[in-house]
Coordinates of C-alpha atoms in Angstrom, one line a residue:
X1 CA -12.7 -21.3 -9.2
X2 CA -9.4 -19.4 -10.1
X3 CA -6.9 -17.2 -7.7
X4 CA -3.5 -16.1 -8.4
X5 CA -1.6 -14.4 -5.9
X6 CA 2.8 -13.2 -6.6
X7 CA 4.2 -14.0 -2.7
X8 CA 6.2 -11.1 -1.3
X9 CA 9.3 -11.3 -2.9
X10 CA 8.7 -14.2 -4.5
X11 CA 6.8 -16.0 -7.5
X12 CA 3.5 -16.0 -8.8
X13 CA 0.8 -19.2 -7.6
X14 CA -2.3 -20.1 -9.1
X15 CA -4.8 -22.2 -7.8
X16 CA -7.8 -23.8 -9.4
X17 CA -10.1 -26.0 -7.6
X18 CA -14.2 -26.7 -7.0
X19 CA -16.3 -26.0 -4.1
X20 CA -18.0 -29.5 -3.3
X21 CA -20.5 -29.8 -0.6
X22 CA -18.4 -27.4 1.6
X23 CA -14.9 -29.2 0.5
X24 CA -12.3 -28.3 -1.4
X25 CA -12.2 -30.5 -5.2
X26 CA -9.7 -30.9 -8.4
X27 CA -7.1 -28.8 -6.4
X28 CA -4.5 -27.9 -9.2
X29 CA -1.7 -25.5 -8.1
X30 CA 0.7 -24.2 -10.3
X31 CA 2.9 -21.0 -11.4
X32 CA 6.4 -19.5 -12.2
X33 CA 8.3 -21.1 -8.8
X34 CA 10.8 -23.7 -8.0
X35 CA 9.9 -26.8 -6.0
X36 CA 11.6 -29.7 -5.4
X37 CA 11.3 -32.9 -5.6
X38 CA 8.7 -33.1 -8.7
X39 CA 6.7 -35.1 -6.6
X40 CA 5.8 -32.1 -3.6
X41 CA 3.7 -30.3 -6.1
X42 CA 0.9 -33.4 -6.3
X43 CA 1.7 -33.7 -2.4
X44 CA 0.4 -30.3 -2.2
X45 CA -3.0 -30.7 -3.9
X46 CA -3.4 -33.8 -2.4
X47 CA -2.6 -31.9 1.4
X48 CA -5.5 -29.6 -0.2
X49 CA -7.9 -32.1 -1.2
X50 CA -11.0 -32.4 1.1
X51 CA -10.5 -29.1 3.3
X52 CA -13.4 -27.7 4.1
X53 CA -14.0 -24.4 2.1
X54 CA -14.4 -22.2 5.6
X55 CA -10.7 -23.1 6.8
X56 CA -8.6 -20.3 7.3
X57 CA -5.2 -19.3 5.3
X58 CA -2.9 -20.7 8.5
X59 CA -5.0 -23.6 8.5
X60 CA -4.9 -24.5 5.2
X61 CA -0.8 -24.0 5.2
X62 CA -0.3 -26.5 7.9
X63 CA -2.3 -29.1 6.3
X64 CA 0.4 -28.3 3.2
X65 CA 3.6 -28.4 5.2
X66 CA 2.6 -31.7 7.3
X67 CA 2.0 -33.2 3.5
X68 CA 5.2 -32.1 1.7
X69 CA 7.7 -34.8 1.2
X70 CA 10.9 -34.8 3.4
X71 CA 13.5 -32.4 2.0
X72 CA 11.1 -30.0 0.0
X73 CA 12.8 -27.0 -1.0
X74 CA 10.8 -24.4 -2.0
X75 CA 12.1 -21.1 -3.9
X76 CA 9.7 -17.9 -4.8
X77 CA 6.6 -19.8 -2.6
X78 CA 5.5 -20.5 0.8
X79 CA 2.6 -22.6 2.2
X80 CA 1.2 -19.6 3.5
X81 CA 1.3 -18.4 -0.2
X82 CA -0.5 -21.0 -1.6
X83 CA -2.8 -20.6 1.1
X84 CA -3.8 -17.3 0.6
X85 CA -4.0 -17.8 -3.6
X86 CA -6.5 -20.7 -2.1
X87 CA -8.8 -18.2 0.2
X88 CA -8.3 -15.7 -3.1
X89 CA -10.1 -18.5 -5.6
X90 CA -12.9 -18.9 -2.7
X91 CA -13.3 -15.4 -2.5
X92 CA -13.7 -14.6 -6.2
X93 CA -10.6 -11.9 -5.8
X94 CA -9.7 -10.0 -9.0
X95 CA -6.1 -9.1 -10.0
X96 CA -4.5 -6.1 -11.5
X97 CA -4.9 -7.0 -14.7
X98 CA -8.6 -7.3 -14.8
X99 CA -8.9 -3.3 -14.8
X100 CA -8.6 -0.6 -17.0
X101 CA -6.1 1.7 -14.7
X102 CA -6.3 5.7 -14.7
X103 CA -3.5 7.6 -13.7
X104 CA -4.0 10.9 -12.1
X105 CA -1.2 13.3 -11.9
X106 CA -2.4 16.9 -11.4
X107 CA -0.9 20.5 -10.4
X108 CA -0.4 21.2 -6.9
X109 CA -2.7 21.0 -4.0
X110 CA -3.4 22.1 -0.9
X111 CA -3.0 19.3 2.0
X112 CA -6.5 19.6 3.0
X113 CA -8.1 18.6 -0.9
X114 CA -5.7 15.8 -1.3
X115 CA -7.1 14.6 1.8
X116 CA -10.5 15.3 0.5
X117 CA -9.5 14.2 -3.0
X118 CA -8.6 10.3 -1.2
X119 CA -11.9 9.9 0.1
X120 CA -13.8 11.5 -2.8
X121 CA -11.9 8.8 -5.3
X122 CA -12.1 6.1 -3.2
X123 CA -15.7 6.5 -2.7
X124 CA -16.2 7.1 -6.7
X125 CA -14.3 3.6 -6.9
X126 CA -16.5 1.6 -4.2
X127 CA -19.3 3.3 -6.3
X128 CA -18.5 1.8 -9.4
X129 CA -18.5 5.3 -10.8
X130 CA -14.5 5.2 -11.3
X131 CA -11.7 2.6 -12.4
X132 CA -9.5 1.8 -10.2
X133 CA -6.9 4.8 -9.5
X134 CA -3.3 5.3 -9.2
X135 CA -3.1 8.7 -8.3
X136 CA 0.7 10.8 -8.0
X137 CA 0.1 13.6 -5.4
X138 CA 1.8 17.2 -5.6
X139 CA 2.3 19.1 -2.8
X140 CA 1.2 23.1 -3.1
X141 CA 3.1 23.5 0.5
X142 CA 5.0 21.8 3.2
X143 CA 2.7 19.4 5.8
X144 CA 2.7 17.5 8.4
X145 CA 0.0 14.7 7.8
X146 CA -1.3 13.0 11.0
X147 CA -3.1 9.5 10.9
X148 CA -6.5 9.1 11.8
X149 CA -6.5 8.3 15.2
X150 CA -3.1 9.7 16.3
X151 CA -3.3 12.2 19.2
X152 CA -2.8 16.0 17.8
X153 CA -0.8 17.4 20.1
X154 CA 1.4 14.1 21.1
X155 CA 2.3 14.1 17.7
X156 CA 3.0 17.7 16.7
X157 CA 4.7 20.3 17.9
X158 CA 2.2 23.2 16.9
X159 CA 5.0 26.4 17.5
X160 CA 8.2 24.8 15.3
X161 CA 5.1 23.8 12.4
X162 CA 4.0 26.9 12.8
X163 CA 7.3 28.8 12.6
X164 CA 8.4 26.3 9.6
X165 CA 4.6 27.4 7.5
X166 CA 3.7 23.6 8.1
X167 CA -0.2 23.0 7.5
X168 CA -1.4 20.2 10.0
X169 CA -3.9 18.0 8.4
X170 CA -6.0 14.9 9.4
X171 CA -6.1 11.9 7.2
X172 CA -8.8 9.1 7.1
X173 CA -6.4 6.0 7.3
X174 CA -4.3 5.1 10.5
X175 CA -1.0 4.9 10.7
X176 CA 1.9 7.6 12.1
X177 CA 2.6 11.0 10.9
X178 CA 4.2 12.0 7.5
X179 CA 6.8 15.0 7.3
X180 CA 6.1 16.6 3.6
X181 CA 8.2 18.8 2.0
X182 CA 7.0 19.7 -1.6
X183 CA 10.1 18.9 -3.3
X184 CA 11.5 15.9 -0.8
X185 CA 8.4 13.9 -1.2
X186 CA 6.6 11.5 -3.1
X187 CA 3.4 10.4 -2.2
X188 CA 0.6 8.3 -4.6
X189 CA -3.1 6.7 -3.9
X190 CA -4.4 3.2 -5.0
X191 CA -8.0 3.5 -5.2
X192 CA -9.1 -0.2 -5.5
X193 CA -12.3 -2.6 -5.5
X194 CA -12.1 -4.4 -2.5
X195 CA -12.3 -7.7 -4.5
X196 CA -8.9 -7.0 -5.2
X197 CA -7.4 -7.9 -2.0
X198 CA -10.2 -10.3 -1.5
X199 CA -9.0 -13.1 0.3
X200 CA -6.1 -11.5 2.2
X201 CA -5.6 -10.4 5.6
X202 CA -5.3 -7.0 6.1
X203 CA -1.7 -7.2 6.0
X204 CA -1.0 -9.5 3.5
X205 CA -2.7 -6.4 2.0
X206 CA -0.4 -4.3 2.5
X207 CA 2.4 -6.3 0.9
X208 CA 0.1 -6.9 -2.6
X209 CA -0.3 -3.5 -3.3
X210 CA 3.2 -2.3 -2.1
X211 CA 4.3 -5.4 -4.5
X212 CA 4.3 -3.1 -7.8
X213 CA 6.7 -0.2 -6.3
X214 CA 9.0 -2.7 -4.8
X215 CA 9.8 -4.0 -8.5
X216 CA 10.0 -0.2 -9.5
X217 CA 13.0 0.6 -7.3
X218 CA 14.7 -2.8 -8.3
X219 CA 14.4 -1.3 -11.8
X220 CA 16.2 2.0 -10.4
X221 CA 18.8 -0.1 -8.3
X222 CA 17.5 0.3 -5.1
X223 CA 16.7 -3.5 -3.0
X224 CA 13.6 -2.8 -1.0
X225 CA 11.4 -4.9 1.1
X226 CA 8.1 -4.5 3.0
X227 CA 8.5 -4.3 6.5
X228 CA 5.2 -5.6 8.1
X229 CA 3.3 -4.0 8.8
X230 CA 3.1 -0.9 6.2
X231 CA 6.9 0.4 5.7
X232 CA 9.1 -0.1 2.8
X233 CA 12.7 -0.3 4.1
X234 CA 16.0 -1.0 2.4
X235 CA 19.1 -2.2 4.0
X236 CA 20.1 1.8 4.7
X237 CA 16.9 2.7 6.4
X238 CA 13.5 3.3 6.1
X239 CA 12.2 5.0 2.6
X240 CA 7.9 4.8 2.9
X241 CA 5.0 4.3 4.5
X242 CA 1.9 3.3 3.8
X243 CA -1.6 3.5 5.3
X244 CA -4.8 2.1 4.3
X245 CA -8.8 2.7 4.5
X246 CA -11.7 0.6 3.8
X247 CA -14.7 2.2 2.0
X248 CA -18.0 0.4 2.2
X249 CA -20.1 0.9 -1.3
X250 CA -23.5 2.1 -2.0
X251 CA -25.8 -0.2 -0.3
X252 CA -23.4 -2.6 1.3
X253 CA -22.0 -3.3 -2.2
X254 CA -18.4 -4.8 -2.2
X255 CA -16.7 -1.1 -1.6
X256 CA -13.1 0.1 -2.2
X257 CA -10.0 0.6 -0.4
X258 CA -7.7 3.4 -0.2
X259 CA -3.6 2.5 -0.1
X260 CA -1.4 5.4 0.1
X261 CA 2.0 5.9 0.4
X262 CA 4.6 8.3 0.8
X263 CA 8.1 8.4 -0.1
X264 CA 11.2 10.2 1.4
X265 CA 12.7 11.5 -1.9
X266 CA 15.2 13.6 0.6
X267 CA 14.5 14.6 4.2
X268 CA 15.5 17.4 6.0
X269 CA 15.6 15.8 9.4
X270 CA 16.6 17.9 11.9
X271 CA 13.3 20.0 10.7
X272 CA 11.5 17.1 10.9
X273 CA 12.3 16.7 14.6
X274 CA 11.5 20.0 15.5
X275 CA 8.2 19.4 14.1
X276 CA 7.1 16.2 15.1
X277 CA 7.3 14.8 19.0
X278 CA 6.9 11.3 18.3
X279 CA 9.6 11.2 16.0
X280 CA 11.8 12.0 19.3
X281 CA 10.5 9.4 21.3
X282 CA 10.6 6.7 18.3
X283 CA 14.5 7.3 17.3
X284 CA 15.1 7.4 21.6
X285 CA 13.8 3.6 22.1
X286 CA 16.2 2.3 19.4
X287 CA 18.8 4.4 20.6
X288 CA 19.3 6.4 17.4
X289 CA 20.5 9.5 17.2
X290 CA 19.9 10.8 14.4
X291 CA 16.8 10.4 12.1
X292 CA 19.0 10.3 9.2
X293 CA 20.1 6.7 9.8
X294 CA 16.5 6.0 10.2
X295 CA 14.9 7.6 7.2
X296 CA 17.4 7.4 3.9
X297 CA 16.1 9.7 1.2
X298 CA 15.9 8.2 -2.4
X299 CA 17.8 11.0 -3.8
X300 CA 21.1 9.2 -2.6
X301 CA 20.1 5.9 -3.3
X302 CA 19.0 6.8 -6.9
X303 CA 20.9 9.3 -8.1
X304 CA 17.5 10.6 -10.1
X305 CA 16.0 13.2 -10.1
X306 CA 12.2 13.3 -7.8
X307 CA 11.0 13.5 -11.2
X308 CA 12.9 11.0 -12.7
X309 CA 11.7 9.0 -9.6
X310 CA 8.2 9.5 -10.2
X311 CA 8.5 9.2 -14.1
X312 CA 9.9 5.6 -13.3
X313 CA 7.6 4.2 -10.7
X314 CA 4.4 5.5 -13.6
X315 CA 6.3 3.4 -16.6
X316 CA 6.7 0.4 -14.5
X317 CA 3.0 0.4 -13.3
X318 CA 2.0 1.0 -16.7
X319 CA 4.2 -1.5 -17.9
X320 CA 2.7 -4.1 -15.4
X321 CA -0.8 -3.7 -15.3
X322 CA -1.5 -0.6 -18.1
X323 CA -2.4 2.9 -17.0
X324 CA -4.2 5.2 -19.3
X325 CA -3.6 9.3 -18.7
X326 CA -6.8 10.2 -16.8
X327 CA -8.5 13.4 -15.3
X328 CA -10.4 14.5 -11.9
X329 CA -13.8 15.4 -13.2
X330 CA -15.8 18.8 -12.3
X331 CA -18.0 16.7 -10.2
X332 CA -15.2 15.1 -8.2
X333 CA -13.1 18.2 -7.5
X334 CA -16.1 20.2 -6.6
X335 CA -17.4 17.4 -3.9
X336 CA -13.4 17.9 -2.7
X337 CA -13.2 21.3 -2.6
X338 CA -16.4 21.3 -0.4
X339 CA -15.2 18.5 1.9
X340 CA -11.5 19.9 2.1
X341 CA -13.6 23.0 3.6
X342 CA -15.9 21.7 5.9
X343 CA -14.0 19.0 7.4
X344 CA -10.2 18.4 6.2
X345 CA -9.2 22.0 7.0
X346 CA -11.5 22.3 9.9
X347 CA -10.4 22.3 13.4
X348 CA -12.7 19.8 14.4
X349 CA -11.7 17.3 12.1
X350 CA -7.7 17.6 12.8
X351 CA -8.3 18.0 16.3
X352 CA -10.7 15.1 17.3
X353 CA -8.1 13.6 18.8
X354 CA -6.8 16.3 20.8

C-alpha cells in the first residue's frame, strides 16, 4: 500500500507498507524533508512496525515520537504527518495528480445558481459523471452568503442588505457568512472524490485542499497560512474562508466533497458592518475596532489586479496538478437553474434557520 501526503507548510511523506494479519509490515517512509540524525528515519519505521492497521493517526504519532532517537530534528515533517500519510496508504487515498482536472470559469451568475451550481457539480463528481472540478465563481451582483446552519436573522441585517441591493442566499456547507461584492471578491469550488482526502480528519482536510492556494500567493508575495479551522490568514489579517460539504454517491458509493472558498480581493468594511450583525459582535470580543485590521484585502498585499489574482491562482493549479479549460453542460445548468428556483432562492430554504 502507497500514501503520500505534503504536511502544512511543510514537505511531502510517503509511506509504503503491508497490511499483515491486522499489523502494520515493510513500513518504508520516505520524501523531500530533512531529518536528523540518519539513523531517526529507520527509528521511525521500526516505531511503525507491528501497529495494528485500526490505530488512529494520534496513536500512531506517539508510538513515532516515543521511538525517535534523542535530539531528532525534524524540518518540513511531523509525526502527526507521517501519521496521517500512514491512515492515507490504509485508506487507499488518491492524490491530485491521479485526475484529469477541469477548470470552469463562466460569465456571471446569480447567487442563488452558484449555490445550485455547488451541489449540482459536486453531485456530478460523487457520481462519477464529472472529473474532479476547480471552478472560479463570478458574481452577477453583490451577496451576502450565509452558512448552512447559521441563524438568518442573527446574522443579517435584512433593512441595510436591502438598502445596499444585497441578495441573501443559503449555502449547503457550514461555516459563517461571506460579504460579496462583484468586483472585491474571489471565490472558487473544489469538487473532489472523497478518496481524496481519504484518510484525514476533517480538518486536516481543510489544510490539503487549501495547500495549493497557499503556494499561489507565495508565488504573488503574499506569506499565508491556514488558520485551523477553515481561514487563510497572513500576518496583516485575515484574507479567506473556506467551508466544506460531504456528498454521499449513488448507492452509498464513495461520494464527493465540496471545498469552497472565498477571497477578500478588497473589502468595503464599514458596508460590510452595516450588513452583517455577527460581524459586530465578532470584531467586539477581540476588541477591534475596525474590520479593516481584521480582514486585509489582496489588492494591497498584491498590487494585481482581481484579474491578475485569479489568472495567477489558475496557472499555478494548472502548473501543479494540470487543469484542462472545461464547460457546464446543458444538463448541469438546467438541473441548476431548476434547483436555484425551487430551493436556493426560496424563502424556505434561506430561512430555515430563522
Amino acid at each position: 500500500m502507497h500514501g503520500e501526503y505534503k504536511v502544512p507548510g511543510g514537505k511531502l511523506v510517503v509511506v509504503d507498507l503491508d497490511d499483515h494479519d491486522g499489523v502494520l509490515r515493510d513500513v518504508r517512509v520516505a520524501g523531500d524533508f530533512f531529518l536528523e540524525p540518519d539513523e531517526a528515519l529507520p527509528a521511525i519505521d521500526r516505531a511503525l512496525e507491528g501497529a495494528p492497521v485500526t490505530a488512529e493517526a494520534a496513536e500512531l504519532a506517539e508510538r513515532i515520537e516515543a521511538g525517535l532517537p534523542e535530539g531528532t530534528v525534524m524540518y518540513g515533517l511531523t509525526p502527526e504527518g507521517v501519521a496521517v500519510a500512514v491512515r492515507r496508504a490504509l485508506a487507499q487515498a488518491t492524490d491530485w495528480t491521479d485526475y484529469d482536472w477541469q477548470l470552469i470559469h463562466e460569465q456571471p451568475q446569480h447567487p442563488a445558481l452558484h449555490m445550485a451550481l455547488d451541489e449540482v457539480l459536486t453531485g456530478e463528481v460523487a457520481a462519477g459523471r464529472r472529473p474532479p472540478t476547480l471552478r472560479v465563481w463570478e458574481w452577477g451582483g453583490p451577496a451576502v452568503v450565509i452558512g448552512s446552519f447559521q441563524s438568518l436573522s442573527n446574522e443579517v441585517d435584512a433593512e441595510a442588505a436591502r438598502h445596499h441591493g444585497m441578495t441573501v442566499v443559503r449555502r449547503i456547507s457550514g461555516g459563517g457568512a461571506m460579504f460579496v461584492e462583484p468586483g472585491d471578491t474571489i471565490t472558487y469550488s473544489l469538487s473532489v472524490p472523497a478518496s481524496l482526502v481519504s484518510g484525514l480528519s476533517f480538518a486536516d482536510s481543510y489544510a490539503y485542499l487549501d495547500d495549493w492556494v497557499l503556494g499561489a500567493l507565495d508565488d504573488m508575495g503574499v506569506k499565508a497560512w491556514y488558520q485551523p479551522l477553515n481561514d487563510i490568514a497572513t500576518d496583516a489579517g485575515k484574507i479567506a474562508g473556506a467551508a466544506q460539504k460531504r456528498v454521499v454517491g449513488p448507492q452509498g458509493g464513495p461520494g464527493a466533497v465540496l471545498h469552497h472558498v472565498t477571497m477578500s480581493y478588497d473589502i468595503d468594511a464599514d458596508k460590510m458592518l452595516e450588513v452583517l450583525r455577527i460581524g459586530r459582535e465578532k470584531l467586539s470580543d477581540k476588541g477591534i475596532r475596525s474590520a479593516r485590521k481584521r480582514v486585509d484585502p489582496l489588492r494591497r498585499q498584491t498590487g494585481l489586479s482581481r484579474e491578475a489574482v485569479i489568472d495567477r491562482m489558475i496557472g499555478s493549479f494548472r502548473a501543479r496538478y494540470g487543469l484542462t479549460v472545461g464547460r457546464i453542460t446543458g444538463q448541469e445548468l438546467a438541473r441548476a437553474e431548476e434547483l436555484a428556483a425551487t430551493k436556493f432562492a426560496s424563502q424556505e430554504w434561506t430561512a430555515r434557520v430563522p
